[in-house]
XYZ file of C-alpha atoms in Angstrom:
435
model
C 4.766 105.810 126.447
C 2.550 107.921 124.236
C 2.513 110.800 126.748
C 6.309 110.614 127.006
C 6.647 110.906 123.231
C 4.269 113.867 123.219
C 6.316 115.562 125.940
C 9.533 114.941 123.983
C 7.984 116.342 120.804
C 6.836 119.486 122.621
C 10.196 119.915 124.372
C 12.222 119.591 121.170
C 9.684 121.648 119.232
C 9.924 124.554 121.677
C 13.720 124.253 121.659
C 13.693 124.443 117.853
C 11.366 127.436 118.030
C 13.711 129.182 120.486
C 16.690 128.575 118.178
C 14.928 130.071 115.161
C 13.269 132.902 117.054
C 16.118 135.326 117.574
C 15.294 138.579 119.336
C 16.581 140.526 116.329
C 13.927 138.892 114.152
C 11.196 140.746 116.042
C 11.969 143.990 114.212
C 11.484 142.520 110.722
C 7.774 141.502 110.480
C 6.055 144.783 111.535
C 7.621 146.812 108.732
C 6.590 144.144 106.206
C 2.993 144.564 107.360
C 3.211 148.360 107.227
C 4.608 148.403 103.688
C 2.205 145.757 102.311
C -0.899 147.079 104.080
C -4.147 145.461 102.967
C -2.177 142.663 101.272
C -0.493 141.637 104.543
C -1.710 138.045 104.155
C 0.326 137.740 100.928
C 3.435 139.022 102.665
C 2.955 136.446 105.437
C 2.932 133.742 102.748
C 6.261 134.919 101.314
C 7.848 135.418 104.727
C 6.696 131.962 105.842
C 8.570 130.278 102.990
C 11.986 131.859 103.627
C 11.779 132.461 107.393
C 9.891 129.367 108.631
C 9.604 126.499 106.135
C 13.076 126.856 104.574
C 14.895 126.776 107.954
C 12.996 123.638 108.931
C 14.017 122.088 105.621
C 17.610 122.919 106.611
C 17.200 120.693 109.666
C 15.747 117.924 107.488
C 18.557 118.232 104.933
C 21.174 117.586 107.626
C 19.034 114.805 109.108
C 18.779 113.052 105.724
C 22.551 113.356 105.243
C 23.787 112.467 108.718
C 24.006 114.211 112.054
C 25.682 117.580 111.382
C 26.548 120.128 108.689
C 29.753 118.362 107.643
C 27.614 115.385 106.594
C 25.492 117.688 104.440
C 28.616 119.234 102.898
C 29.756 115.768 101.769
C 26.989 115.916 99.160
C 29.007 118.490 97.242
C 32.741 118.818 97.852
C 34.849 119.093 100.998
C 36.466 122.390 99.975
C 33.217 123.915 98.692
C 31.472 122.771 101.859
C 34.157 124.376 103.995
C 33.911 127.681 102.107
C 30.118 127.608 102.443
C 30.316 126.845 106.167
C 32.769 129.718 106.665
C 30.499 132.143 104.799
C 27.532 131.006 106.895
C 29.411 131.421 110.186
C 30.531 134.920 109.166
C 26.934 135.801 108.236
C 25.332 134.599 111.467
C 28.381 135.897 113.312
C 30.429 139.102 113.153
C 29.275 140.442 109.763
C 25.541 140.669 110.366
C 23.747 138.845 113.167
C 25.987 139.659 116.153
C 26.226 143.428 115.422
C 22.461 143.453 114.861
C 21.802 142.105 118.366
C 23.793 144.977 119.891
C 22.163 147.599 117.664
C 18.700 146.223 118.506
C 19.526 146.338 122.222
C 20.553 149.983 121.915
C 17.569 151.128 119.858
C 14.861 149.129 121.644
C 16.317 148.325 125.060
C 18.128 151.552 126.003
C 16.801 154.522 124.017
C 13.181 154.214 125.256
C 14.484 154.465 128.840
C 17.511 156.754 128.295
C 16.867 158.754 125.093
C 20.302 160.427 125.168
C 22.358 157.281 125.678
C 25.447 157.109 123.457
C 25.583 154.392 120.776
C 29.338 153.865 121.143
C 29.140 153.414 124.914
C 26.188 151.038 124.447
C 28.183 148.919 121.987
C 31.230 148.807 124.286
C 29.125 147.799 127.304
C 27.163 145.192 125.330
C 30.225 143.454 123.925
C 32.148 143.806 127.171
C 29.440 141.736 128.869
C 29.224 139.384 125.889
C 32.978 138.785 125.918
C 33.062 138.159 129.678
C 30.212 135.639 129.503
C 31.617 133.990 126.376
C 34.921 133.272 128.145
C 33.273 131.414 131.001
C 29.757 130.008 131.165
C 27.570 131.653 133.753
C 24.217 130.944 135.327
C 23.213 134.408 134.139
C 22.955 133.092 130.581
C 20.787 130.172 131.713
C 18.521 132.510 133.668
C 18.100 134.781 130.638
C 17.461 131.856 128.300
C 15.112 129.914 130.569
C 13.100 132.718 132.135
C 13.419 136.002 130.249
C 12.988 134.558 126.757
C 9.694 132.824 127.734
C 8.625 136.116 129.357
C 9.392 137.905 126.079
C 7.220 135.421 124.189
C 4.374 135.852 126.677
C 4.533 139.649 126.295
C 4.583 139.312 122.501
C 1.626 136.925 122.581
C -0.337 139.360 124.756
C 0.528 142.254 122.442
C -0.487 140.286 119.338
C -3.805 139.099 120.801
C -4.667 142.611 122.042
C -3.657 144.063 118.667
C -5.893 141.580 116.837
C -8.854 142.169 119.150
C -8.400 145.947 119.142
C -6.589 147.059 115.944
C -4.972 150.483 116.151
C -6.217 151.371 112.651
C -7.624 149.723 109.509
C -5.065 147.947 107.335
C -3.056 150.527 105.388
C -4.121 151.084 101.777
C -1.052 150.769 99.553
C -0.470 150.817 95.815
C 1.363 147.477 95.695
C -0.206 144.264 94.398
C -0.553 140.924 96.147
C 2.373 139.570 94.144
C 4.575 142.476 95.210
C 3.536 141.937 98.836
C 4.502 138.267 98.528
C 7.909 139.246 97.117
C 8.463 141.744 99.929
C 7.794 139.095 102.561
C 9.881 136.521 100.706
C 12.890 138.856 100.423
C 12.661 140.093 104.047
C 12.677 136.465 105.201
C 16.325 136.317 104.097
C 17.150 138.814 106.842
C 16.187 136.376 109.609
C 19.210 134.297 108.507
C 17.479 131.235 109.961
C 18.222 129.091 106.890
C 21.922 129.728 107.435
C 21.628 129.049 111.158
C 19.553 125.896 110.635
C 22.304 123.885 108.930
C 24.769 124.852 111.667
C 22.441 124.209 114.614
C 20.828 121.082 113.139
C 23.384 118.929 114.944
C 22.100 120.199 118.299
C 18.501 119.235 117.503
C 19.453 115.850 116.074
C 21.625 115.112 119.134
C 18.699 116.024 121.385
C 16.421 113.644 119.460
C 18.952 110.808 119.747
C 19.524 111.518 123.451
C 15.841 110.857 124.072
C 16.174 107.372 122.604
C 15.161 107.907 118.976
C 18.223 106.480 117.256
C 16.831 104.782 114.149
C 16.499 106.893 111.021
C 12.736 106.358 110.941
C 12.270 107.361 114.585
C 14.582 110.398 114.265
C 12.742 111.587 111.179
C 9.292 111.152 112.747
C 10.143 113.014 115.962
C 11.959 115.778 114.065
C 8.978 116.228 111.736
C 6.474 116.455 114.585
C 8.739 118.735 116.644
C 9.223 120.916 113.598
C 5.454 121.190 113.200
C 5.226 122.545 116.750
C 7.976 125.095 116.022
C 6.354 126.117 112.707
C 2.999 126.817 114.392
C 4.656 128.962 117.073
C 6.717 130.930 114.551
C 3.721 131.425 112.275
C 1.698 132.862 115.152
C 4.433 135.283 116.268
C 5.606 136.393 112.812
C 2.107 136.503 111.332
C 0.791 138.440 114.320
C 3.589 141.011 114.114
C 3.026 141.491 110.368
C -0.683 142.060 111.029
C 0.114 144.577 113.788
C 2.353 146.451 111.346
C -0.405 146.522 108.711
C -2.957 147.881 111.207
C -0.620 150.199 113.117
C -1.677 153.412 111.371
C 1.958 154.515 111.530
C 2.994 157.400 109.275
C 5.530 155.882 106.849
C 6.133 159.092 104.894
C 9.233 160.135 106.865
C 12.492 158.384 107.684
C 11.106 154.998 108.702
C 13.102 152.871 111.155
C 12.196 149.296 112.005
C 12.831 149.663 115.725
C 10.763 152.856 115.976
C 7.801 151.101 114.372
C 7.961 148.214 116.872
C 8.206 150.666 119.785
C 5.251 152.632 118.396
C 3.114 149.479 118.216
C 4.088 148.190 121.659
C 3.553 151.602 123.268
C 0.067 151.964 121.806
C -0.981 148.369 122.509
C 0.733 147.652 125.843
C 1.199 151.167 127.199
C 4.404 152.777 128.456
C 5.099 150.213 131.206
C 4.509 147.327 128.828
C 6.900 148.878 126.318
C 9.651 149.158 128.928
C 9.169 145.519 129.956
C 9.206 144.415 126.321
C 12.317 146.501 125.619
C 14.239 144.986 128.519
C 13.257 141.446 127.542
C 14.340 142.021 123.936
C 17.650 143.530 125.091
C 18.432 140.590 127.363
C 17.335 138.053 124.748
C 19.661 139.787 122.260
C 22.495 139.392 124.770
C 21.829 135.652 125.030
C 21.764 135.333 121.239
C 25.020 137.288 120.922
C 26.795 135.081 123.482
C 25.675 131.906 121.685
C 26.796 133.230 118.282
C 30.142 134.510 119.593
C 30.841 131.114 121.179
C 29.864 129.310 117.961
C 32.171 131.580 115.936
C 35.066 131.023 118.331
C 34.681 127.244 118.295
C 34.376 127.101 114.501
C 37.502 129.087 113.645
C 39.532 127.529 116.439
C 38.695 124.082 115.070
C 39.204 125.220 111.463
C 42.767 126.374 112.220
C 43.532 123.303 114.376
C 43.997 125.523 117.404
C 46.424 127.971 115.756
C 43.826 130.622 116.465
C 42.776 130.026 120.052
C 39.139 130.194 121.090
C 39.733 133.286 123.251
C 41.551 135.132 120.453
C 38.717 134.504 117.976
C 36.054 135.442 120.516
C 37.857 138.685 121.383
C 38.345 139.627 117.725
C 34.692 138.815 116.990
C 33.459 141.080 119.777
C 35.710 143.976 118.743
C 34.749 143.728 115.068
C 31.042 143.369 115.892
C 31.167 146.332 118.290
C 32.449 148.566 115.494
C 29.717 147.491 113.070
C 26.970 147.726 115.707
C 27.367 151.500 116.005
C 25.935 151.845 112.477
C 22.450 150.947 113.696
C 19.931 148.247 112.834
C 18.684 149.653 109.519
C 22.157 150.235 108.112
C 23.248 146.723 109.105
C 20.189 145.272 107.373
C 20.751 147.427 104.276
C 24.375 146.403 103.737
C 23.603 142.784 104.660
C 20.895 142.481 102.005
C 23.104 142.077 98.914
C 25.544 139.784 100.782
C 22.728 137.550 102.010
C 21.354 137.621 98.466
C 24.411 135.563 97.483
C 24.903 133.160 100.365
C 21.202 132.513 101.099
C 20.236 131.122 97.653
C 23.336 128.883 97.601
C 22.477 127.382 100.975
C 18.800 127.124 100.073
C 19.666 125.313 96.813
C 21.680 122.697 98.683
C 18.887 122.237 101.211
C 16.124 121.942 98.602
C 17.854 119.374 96.428
C 19.049 117.263 99.353
C 15.568 117.163 100.901
C 13.756 116.476 97.615
C 16.300 114.327 95.740
C 18.790 113.258 98.408
C 17.505 109.694 98.721
C 17.377 109.173 94.951
C 20.472 110.960 93.678
C 23.773 109.758 95.151
C 26.188 111.416 92.701
C 27.869 114.679 93.696
C 27.898 116.237 90.221
C 24.191 117.220 90.079
C 24.386 118.952 93.470
C 27.628 120.756 92.582
C 26.218 121.836 89.200
C 23.045 123.194 90.805
C 25.054 125.153 93.377
C 27.392 126.609 90.734
C 24.379 127.687 88.647
C 22.759 129.323 91.664
C 26.030 131.062 92.522
C 26.297 132.549 89.022
C 22.748 133.922 89.120
C 23.219 135.222 92.670
C 26.405 137.046 91.680
C 24.646 138.559 88.658
C 21.837 139.766 90.911
C 24.380 141.197 93.343
C 26.136 143.056 90.506
C 22.827 144.469 89.248
C 21.729 145.632 92.702
C 25.060 147.325 93.403
C 25.409 149.142 90.055
C 21.941 149.654 88.526
C 21.252 153.006 90.224
C 24.188 154.629 88.406
C 23.684 152.807 85.097
C 22.500 154.398 81.855
C 20.047 152.785 79.443
C 22.798 151.786 77.016
C 25.066 150.269 79.705
C 25.700 146.547 79.990
C 24.268 146.373 83.512
C 20.987 147.903 82.301
C 20.791 145.370 79.457
C 21.739 142.570 81.865
C 18.920 143.608 84.175
C 16.461 143.519 81.269
C 17.679 140.050 80.295
C 17.386 138.828 83.887
C 13.850 140.168 83.938
C 12.884 137.547 81.367
C 14.219 134.665 83.481
C 11.313 132.720 85.033
C 10.616 133.616 88.700
C 12.976 136.606 88.585
C 10.215 138.852 89.926
C 9.997 136.535 92.962
C 13.747 136.837 93.653
C 14.433 133.196 92.728
C 15.734 133.385 89.113
C 18.222 130.643 90.025
C 15.542 128.050 90.774
C 14.607 126.833 87.271
C 18.142 127.034 85.745
C 19.645 125.151 88.721
C 16.957 122.476 88.400
C 17.678 122.045 84.668
C 21.417 121.711 85.354
C 20.697 119.258 88.174
C 18.561 117.024 85.943
C 21.001 117.150 82.997
C 23.985 116.205 85.175
C 21.991 113.456 86.872
C 21.129 111.945 83.488
C 24.765 112.204 82.384
C 26.248 110.692 85.555
C 23.602 108.201 86.618
C 25.596 105.257 85.298
C-alpha cells in the first residue's frame, strides 16, 4: 500500500511538473542569470517565489475551495470571478502564451537549421498544424507529450549537469546588488504565467488525485502536498540550473540581446552542434503540444461561456488566426508587451491565491477577499500607468510625482506594493464583517 501511494505521488508530481514546465519557459531563466551574474543565487530565490511556489499555492487555493476554479471564484463574486477567469484565459491563450510558443518554435526550432526561414510562413505552418490537431485528437499529440517532452527534459538535465561540471566562464561581474537580482528574478517569474495557469488546471490535478482513491479532504491535501513537493524539486533543478548556465555563459550582453539566442549559444557550447539541433527540435515539438492544449482550453472556455453561441471550432479557428498574427512579432516583443498586462492580472490572481491559502479556513465572508482584490487592482493599475508613461514624463508632471509617492510604499522596490495595503484592507473588512 505504501509503495502504491509513493507511485501515485510520483506520477501526479511529474504530471504537475509537466503542466508547469512549458517549453516557452525555457528561454526565461538563462537571461536572468546573465543579467544578475555573480548574484545569480538571489535571482533564483526571486524566480522561485513567482514561478514555482506561487503556482503550487494556486493548486492549493482551488483545493481548499473545492475542485475547480469556479469554486475558488465563489470566494469573491460570480461576476468578478468570471471577469478574472476570462482575463486569465486570454493571458495563457491568444494574447501571450500561444503566440509565444510559435515564436519560440521559429527562433529555436527552425532558424538554427534553416537560418533564412520566413517568420510568416513559420507562423502559418505552426498554427495550421495546431488547428488541425485541435479539431480532432490525434496520437501524434500523445507521442509528443509522452516521449518527446521527457526527451527534452533529459537533454536539459544533461546540459545543466555538464554546464555545472564544466562552466563556460566565471559568473559575470555586474553592477547590480543582491536585492536587485532578487527583484529581477521575481519580476521575470511573472512571464512564466504559471500562477494564471495553475488555477485553471488545478481541476485536472485534483481530479487525478480523486481518481486514485483519495477522496477525503485530508487525503487529497496530503497527496497534493507531497506531489507538489516532487514538482517543486524538479522545477527548481531545471530553472535554477538554467539561471546558473546563463550566469556562467560568458555571453556578450553589450549588443541587442535576445533570449532565444542566449539559450542557443549555451546549448551549442555545452552540447555541441548536434545536441543543439536535438534540443531545438524537442523544444519546437513541445511548444506545439503546449499550443494545442492551450487552444483547446480557450475553445472550450468561450464555447461554454457563451452557452454554445460561439462554437468550439469557431473559437479555436479565431484563436489560431489571432495568435498567428502576434507570433510574427517574435519572442522578445511578445514578452515586452506582455509585461505590463501581466503586471495587472498576475498580482490580482496572486492576491486571491495568497489570502485563500492563508486565511481561507478562518475567514468565510466575501468582503475581505473582495476588498483585498480591489486594493491590489488599484495599485496594479497605478503601476501600469507609471510604466507606460514615465519615460515621457517631466519632473513636474503628475506621473513623476505619483512614481515618487509609490516609491515610498513598502515593498514597492520588490514589485509588490499591493501586498501590505491589501492585507490592511483585508483585516479591516474582516473585523467589520465578522459578526
